[in-house]
Short mmCIF file of C-alpha atoms in Angstrom, two decimals:
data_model
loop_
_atom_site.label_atom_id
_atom_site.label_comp_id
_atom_site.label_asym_id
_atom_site.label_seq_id
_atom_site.Cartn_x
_atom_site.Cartn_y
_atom_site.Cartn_z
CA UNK A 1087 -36.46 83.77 -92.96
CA UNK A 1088 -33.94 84.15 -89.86
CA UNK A 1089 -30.91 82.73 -89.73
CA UNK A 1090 -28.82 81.58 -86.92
CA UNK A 1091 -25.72 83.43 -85.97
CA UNK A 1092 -22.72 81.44 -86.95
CA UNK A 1093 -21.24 81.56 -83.15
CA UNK A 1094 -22.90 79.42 -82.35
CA UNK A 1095 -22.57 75.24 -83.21
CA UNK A 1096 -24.64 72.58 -81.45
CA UNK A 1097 -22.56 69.33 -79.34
CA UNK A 1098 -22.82 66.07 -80.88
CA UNK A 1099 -22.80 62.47 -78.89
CA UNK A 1100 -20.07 60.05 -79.10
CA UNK A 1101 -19.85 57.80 -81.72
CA UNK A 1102 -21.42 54.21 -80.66
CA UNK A 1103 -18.04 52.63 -81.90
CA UNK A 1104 -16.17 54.34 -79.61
CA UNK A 1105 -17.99 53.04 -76.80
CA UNK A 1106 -17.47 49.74 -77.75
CA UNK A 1107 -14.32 49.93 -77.46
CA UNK A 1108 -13.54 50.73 -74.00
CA UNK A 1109 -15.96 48.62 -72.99
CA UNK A 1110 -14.03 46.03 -74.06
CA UNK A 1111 -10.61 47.34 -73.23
CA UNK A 1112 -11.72 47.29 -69.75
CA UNK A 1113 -13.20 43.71 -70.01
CA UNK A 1114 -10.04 42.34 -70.87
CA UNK A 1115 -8.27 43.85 -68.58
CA UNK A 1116 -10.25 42.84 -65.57
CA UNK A 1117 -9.90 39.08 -67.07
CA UNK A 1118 -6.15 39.74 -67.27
CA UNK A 1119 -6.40 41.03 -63.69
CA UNK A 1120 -8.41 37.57 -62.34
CA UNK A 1121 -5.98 34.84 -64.23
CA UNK A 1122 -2.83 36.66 -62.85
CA UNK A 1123 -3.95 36.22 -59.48
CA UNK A 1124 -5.41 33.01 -60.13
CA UNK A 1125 -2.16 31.67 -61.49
CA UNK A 1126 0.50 33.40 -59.13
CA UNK A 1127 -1.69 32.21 -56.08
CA UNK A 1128 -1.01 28.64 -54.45
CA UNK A 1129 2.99 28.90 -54.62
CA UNK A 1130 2.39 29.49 -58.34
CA UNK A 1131 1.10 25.65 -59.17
CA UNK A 1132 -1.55 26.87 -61.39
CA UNK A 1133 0.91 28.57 -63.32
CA UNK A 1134 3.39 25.81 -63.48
CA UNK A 1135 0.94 23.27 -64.49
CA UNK A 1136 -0.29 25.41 -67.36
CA UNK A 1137 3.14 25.39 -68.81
CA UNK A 1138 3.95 21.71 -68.67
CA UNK A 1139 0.67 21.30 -70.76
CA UNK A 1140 1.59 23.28 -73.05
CA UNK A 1141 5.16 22.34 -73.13
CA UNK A 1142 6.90 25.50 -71.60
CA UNK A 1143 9.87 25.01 -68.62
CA UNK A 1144 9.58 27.98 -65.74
CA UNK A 1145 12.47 26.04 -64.04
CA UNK A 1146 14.54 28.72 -66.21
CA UNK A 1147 12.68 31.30 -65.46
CA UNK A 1148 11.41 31.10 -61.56
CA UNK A 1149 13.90 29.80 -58.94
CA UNK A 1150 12.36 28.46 -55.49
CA UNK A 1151 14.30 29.99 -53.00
CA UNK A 1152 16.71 26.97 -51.21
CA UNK A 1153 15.94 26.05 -48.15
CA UNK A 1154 18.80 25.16 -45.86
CA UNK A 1155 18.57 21.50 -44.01
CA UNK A 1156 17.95 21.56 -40.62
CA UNK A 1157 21.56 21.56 -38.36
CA UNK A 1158 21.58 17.74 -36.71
CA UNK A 1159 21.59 18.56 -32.66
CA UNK A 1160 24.43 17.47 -30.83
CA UNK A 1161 23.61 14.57 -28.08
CA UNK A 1162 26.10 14.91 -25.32
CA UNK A 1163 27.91 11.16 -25.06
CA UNK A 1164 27.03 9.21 -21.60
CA UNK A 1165 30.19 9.36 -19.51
CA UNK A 1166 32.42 6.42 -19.55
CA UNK A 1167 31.69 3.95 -16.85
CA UNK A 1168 33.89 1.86 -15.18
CA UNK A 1169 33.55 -1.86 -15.70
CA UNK A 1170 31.81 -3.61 -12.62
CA UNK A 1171 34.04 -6.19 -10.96
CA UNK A 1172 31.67 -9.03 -9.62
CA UNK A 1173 32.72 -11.01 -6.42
CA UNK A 1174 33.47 -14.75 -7.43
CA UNK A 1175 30.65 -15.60 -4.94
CA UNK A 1176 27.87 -13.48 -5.48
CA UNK A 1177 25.30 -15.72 -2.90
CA UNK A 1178 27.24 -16.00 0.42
CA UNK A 1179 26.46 -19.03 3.22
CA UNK A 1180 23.82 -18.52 5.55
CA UNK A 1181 25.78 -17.53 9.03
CA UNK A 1182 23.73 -19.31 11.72
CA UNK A 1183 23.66 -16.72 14.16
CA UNK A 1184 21.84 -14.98 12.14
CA UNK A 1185 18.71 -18.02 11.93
CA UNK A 1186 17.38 -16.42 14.81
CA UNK A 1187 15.50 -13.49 13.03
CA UNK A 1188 14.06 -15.98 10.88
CA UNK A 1189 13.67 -19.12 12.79
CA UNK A 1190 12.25 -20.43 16.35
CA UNK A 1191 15.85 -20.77 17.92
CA UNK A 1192 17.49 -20.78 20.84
CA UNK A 1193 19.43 -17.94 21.28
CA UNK A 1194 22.13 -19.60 23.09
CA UNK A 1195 23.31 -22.65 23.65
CA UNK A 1196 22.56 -24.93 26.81
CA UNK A 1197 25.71 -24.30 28.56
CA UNK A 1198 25.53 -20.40 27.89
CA UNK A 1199 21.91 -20.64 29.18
CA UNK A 1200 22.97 -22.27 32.09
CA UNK A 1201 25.84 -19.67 33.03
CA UNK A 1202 23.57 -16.63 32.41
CA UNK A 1203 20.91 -18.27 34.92
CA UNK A 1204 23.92 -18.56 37.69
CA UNK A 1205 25.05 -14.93 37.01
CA UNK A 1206 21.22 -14.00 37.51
CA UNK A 1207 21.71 -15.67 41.10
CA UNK A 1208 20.21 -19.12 40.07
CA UNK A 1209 22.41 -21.82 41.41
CA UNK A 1210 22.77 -23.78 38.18
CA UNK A 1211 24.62 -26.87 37.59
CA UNK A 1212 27.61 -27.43 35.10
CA UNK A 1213 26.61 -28.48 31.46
CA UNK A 1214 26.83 -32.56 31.74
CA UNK A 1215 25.61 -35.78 31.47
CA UNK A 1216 22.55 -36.87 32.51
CA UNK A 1217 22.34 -39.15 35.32
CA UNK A 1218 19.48 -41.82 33.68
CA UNK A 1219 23.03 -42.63 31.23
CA UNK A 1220 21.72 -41.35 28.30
CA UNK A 1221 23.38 -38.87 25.54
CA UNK A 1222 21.26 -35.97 26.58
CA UNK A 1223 22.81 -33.71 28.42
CA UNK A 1224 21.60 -31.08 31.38
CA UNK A 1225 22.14 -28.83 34.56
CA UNK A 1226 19.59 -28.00 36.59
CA UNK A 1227 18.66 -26.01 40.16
CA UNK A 1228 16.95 -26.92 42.92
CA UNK A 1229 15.58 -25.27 46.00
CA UNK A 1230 13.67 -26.76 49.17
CA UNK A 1231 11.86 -24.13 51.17
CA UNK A 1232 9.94 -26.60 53.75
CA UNK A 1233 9.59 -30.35 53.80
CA UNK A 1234 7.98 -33.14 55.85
CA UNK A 1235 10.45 -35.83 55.75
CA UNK A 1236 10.88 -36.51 52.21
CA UNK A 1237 8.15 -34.50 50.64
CA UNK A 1238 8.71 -31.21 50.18
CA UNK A 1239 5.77 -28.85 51.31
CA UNK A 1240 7.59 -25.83 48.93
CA UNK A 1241 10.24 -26.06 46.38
CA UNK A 1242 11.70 -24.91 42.92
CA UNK A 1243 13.06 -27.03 40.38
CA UNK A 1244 14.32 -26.05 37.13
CA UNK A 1245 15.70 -28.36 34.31
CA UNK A 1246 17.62 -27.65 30.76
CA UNK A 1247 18.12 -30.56 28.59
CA UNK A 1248 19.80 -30.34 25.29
CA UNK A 1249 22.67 -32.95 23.58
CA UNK A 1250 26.25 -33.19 24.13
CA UNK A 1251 26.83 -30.26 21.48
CA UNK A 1252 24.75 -27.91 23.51
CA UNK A 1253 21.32 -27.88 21.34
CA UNK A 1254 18.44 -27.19 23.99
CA UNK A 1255 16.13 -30.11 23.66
CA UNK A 1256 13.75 -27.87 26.51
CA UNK A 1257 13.11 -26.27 29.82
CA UNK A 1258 11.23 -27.53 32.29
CA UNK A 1259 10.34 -26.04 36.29
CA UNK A 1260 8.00 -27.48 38.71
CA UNK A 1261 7.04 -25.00 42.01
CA UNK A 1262 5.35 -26.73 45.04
CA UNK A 1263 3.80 -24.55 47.64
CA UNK A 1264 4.94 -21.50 46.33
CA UNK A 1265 5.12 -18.61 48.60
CA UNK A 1266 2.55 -15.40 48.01
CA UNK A 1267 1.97 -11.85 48.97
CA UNK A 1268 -0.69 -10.26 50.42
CA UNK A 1269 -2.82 -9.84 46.79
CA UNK A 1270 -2.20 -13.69 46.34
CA UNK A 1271 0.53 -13.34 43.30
CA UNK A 1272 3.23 -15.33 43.00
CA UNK A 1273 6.56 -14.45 45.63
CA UNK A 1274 9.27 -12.46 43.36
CA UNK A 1275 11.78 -15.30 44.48
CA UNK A 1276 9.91 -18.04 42.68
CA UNK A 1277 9.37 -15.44 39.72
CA UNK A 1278 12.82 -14.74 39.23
CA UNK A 1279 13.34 -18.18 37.20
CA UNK A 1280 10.11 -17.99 35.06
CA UNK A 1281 11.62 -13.68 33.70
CA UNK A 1282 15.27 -15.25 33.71
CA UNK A 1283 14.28 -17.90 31.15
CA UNK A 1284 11.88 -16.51 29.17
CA UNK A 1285 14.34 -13.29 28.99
CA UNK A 1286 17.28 -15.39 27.71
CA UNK A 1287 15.08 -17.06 24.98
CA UNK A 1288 14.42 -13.69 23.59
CA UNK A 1289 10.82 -14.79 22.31
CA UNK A 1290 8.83 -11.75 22.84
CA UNK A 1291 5.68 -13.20 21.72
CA UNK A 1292 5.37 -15.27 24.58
CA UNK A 1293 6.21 -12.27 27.63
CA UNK A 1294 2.92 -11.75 28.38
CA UNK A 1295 2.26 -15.49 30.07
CA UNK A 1296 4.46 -13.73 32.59
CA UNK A 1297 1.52 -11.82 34.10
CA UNK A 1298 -0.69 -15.31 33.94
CA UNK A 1299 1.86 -17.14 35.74
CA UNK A 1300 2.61 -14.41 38.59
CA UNK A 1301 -1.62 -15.00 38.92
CA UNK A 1302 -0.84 -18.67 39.60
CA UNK A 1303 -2.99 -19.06 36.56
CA UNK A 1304 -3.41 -21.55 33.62
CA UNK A 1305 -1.68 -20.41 30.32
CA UNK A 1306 -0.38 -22.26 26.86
CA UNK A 1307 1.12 -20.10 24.34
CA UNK A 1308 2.15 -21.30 20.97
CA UNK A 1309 3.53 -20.03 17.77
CA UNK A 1310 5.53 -20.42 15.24
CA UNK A 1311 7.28 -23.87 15.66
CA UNK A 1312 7.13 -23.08 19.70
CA UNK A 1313 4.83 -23.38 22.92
CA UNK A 1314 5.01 -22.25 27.00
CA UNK A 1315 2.60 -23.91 29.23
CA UNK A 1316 2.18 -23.40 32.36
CA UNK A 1317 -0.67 -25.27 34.18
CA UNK A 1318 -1.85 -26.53 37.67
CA UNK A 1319 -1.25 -30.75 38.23
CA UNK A 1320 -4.61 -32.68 38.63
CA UNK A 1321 -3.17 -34.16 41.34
CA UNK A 1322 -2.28 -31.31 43.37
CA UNK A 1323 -3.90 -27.67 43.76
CA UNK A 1324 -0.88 -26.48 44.93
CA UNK A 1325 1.87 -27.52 42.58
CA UNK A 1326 2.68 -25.93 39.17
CA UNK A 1327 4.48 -27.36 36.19
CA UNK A 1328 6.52 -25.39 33.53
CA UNK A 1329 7.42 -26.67 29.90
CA UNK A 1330 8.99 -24.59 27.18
CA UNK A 1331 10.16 -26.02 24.25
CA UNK A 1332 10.67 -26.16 20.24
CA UNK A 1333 8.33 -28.62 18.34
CA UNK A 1334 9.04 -29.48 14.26
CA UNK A 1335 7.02 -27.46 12.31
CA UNK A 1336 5.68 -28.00 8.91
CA UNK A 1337 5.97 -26.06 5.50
CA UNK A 1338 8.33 -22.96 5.94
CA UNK A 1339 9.37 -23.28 9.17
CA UNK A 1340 11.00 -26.67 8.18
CA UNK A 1341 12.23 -25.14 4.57
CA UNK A 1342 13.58 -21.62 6.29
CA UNK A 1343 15.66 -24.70 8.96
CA UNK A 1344 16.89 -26.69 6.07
CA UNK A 1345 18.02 -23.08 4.10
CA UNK A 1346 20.07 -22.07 7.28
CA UNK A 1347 21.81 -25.46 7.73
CA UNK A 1348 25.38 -25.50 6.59
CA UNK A 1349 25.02 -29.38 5.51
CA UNK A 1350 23.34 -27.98 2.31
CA UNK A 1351 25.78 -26.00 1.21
CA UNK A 1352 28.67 -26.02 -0.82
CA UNK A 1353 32.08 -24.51 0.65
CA UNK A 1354 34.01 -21.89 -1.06
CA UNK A 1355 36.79 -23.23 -2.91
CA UNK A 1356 40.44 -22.42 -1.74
CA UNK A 1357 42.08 -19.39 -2.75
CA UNK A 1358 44.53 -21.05 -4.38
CA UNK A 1359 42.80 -23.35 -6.42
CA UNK A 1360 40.19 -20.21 -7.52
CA UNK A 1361 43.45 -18.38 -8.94
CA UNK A 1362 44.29 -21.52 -11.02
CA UNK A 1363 41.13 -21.58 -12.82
CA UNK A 1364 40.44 -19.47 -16.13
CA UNK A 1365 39.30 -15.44 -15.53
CA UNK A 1366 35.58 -16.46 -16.87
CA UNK A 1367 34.89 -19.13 -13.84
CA UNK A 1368 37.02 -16.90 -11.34
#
């Protein structure tokens, strides 16, 4: 019978308990792996609430870092005003000159108008009574170009009426037999009194009945509290009458009036007595 040489030995497999064991070894150590990262992940809450259940105090033994409180920002202070020193009379009285951007006025007054007409080489009266002995008051022109005995054939008359204090009441001019030129328009001497007056009044709205009465033609112009007519007389073809004049208006014509008048409102008090009264009504 042959025998084997004794060189020679034959490898045996790893005992099945050996096996086993690092099977396990590396099971628990991937489960290790897992609940470390599970419990150090989420700013380590897991791990911290795993300790208070079971009693244990990481306060010891993991310190949050500290986290500095934001620096407050600095708001730069609002300069220092001065204190505001209000005027004792912070709503001043209407001046009347001034009514005329507001209201229908007459610029000036009767007497004015007057001397502005006889600088503009219209013969005007003096500012005085009227002759029927009433209170109004007047001055007037009047120029006779032709007559036939007493009726003149072509004239100008021109009229202001107002009161004793100068107030224009209104203006008035009759033409008879006006002279023409050639294209039939009224003569520039007869003109000269309509573009005098309606210059001085200052009422630009109504300029343009200037062209209608240089045609010799019909015209009435009103607005805002006043009117301009001029118009041919029935009883005539050949005589013209002129009215201009301020009427009483209604609703805030009459309220803007009664806001400019100095009857309504209360003078300043003295200087004197203002100094005597206590800083608060001053």
């Amino acid at each position: 019978m042959a025998t084997q040489p004794s060189g020679l030995h034959m490898k045996t497999p790893p005992p099945r308990r050996k096996r086993r064991v690092a099977l396990w070894l590396m099971l628990a150590l991937s489960i290790s792996l897992v609940a470390g990262t599970v419990l150090l992940s989420n700013d380590m809450r897991h791990l911290r609430t795993l300790a208070a259940l079971s009693g244990y105090d990481l306060s010891l033994q993991v310190q949050q870092p500290e986290r500095t409180p934001p620096q407050p920002v600095e708001v730069a202070k609002p300069a220092r005003q001065l204190p505001v020193k209000i005027p004792p009379r912070l709503i001043e009285v209407p001046q009347p000159e001034l009514a005329g951007n507001f209201l229908r006025t007459w610029r000036k007054s009767g007497p004015d108008m007057c001397e502005t007409l006889r600088k503009a080489g219209i013969k005007m009266t003096q500012w005085r009574a009227s002759a029927m002995g009433s209170s109004a008051y007047e001055c007037s022109f009047q120029e006779v170009y032709k007559e036939d005995g007493e009726r003149p054939l072509s004239s100008v008359f021109l009229i202001i009426r107002g009161d004793r204090k100068g107030a224009i009441f209104n203006i008035r001019a009759k033409i008879v037999g006006p002279a023409r030129d050639s294209a039939g328009r009224l003569d520039p001497s007869f003109m000269r009194v309509f573009e005098t007056v309606l210059a001085q009044s200052h009422w630009l709205d109504f300029h343009d009945t200037l062209s209608a009465i240089r045609e010799l033609k019909d015209v009435r112009e009103e607005g805002f509290g006043a009117s301009v007519v001029f118009s041919r007389e029935f009883s005539s073809e050949n005589s013209f009458n002129f009215i201009m004049t301020i009427k009483a208006a209604p609703g805030p014509q009459i309220r803007t009036r009664a806001y400019f008048s100095t009857g309504r409102w209360m003078p300043a008090p003295d200087k004197e007595i203002s100094e005597a009264l206590p800083p608060i009504f001053r």
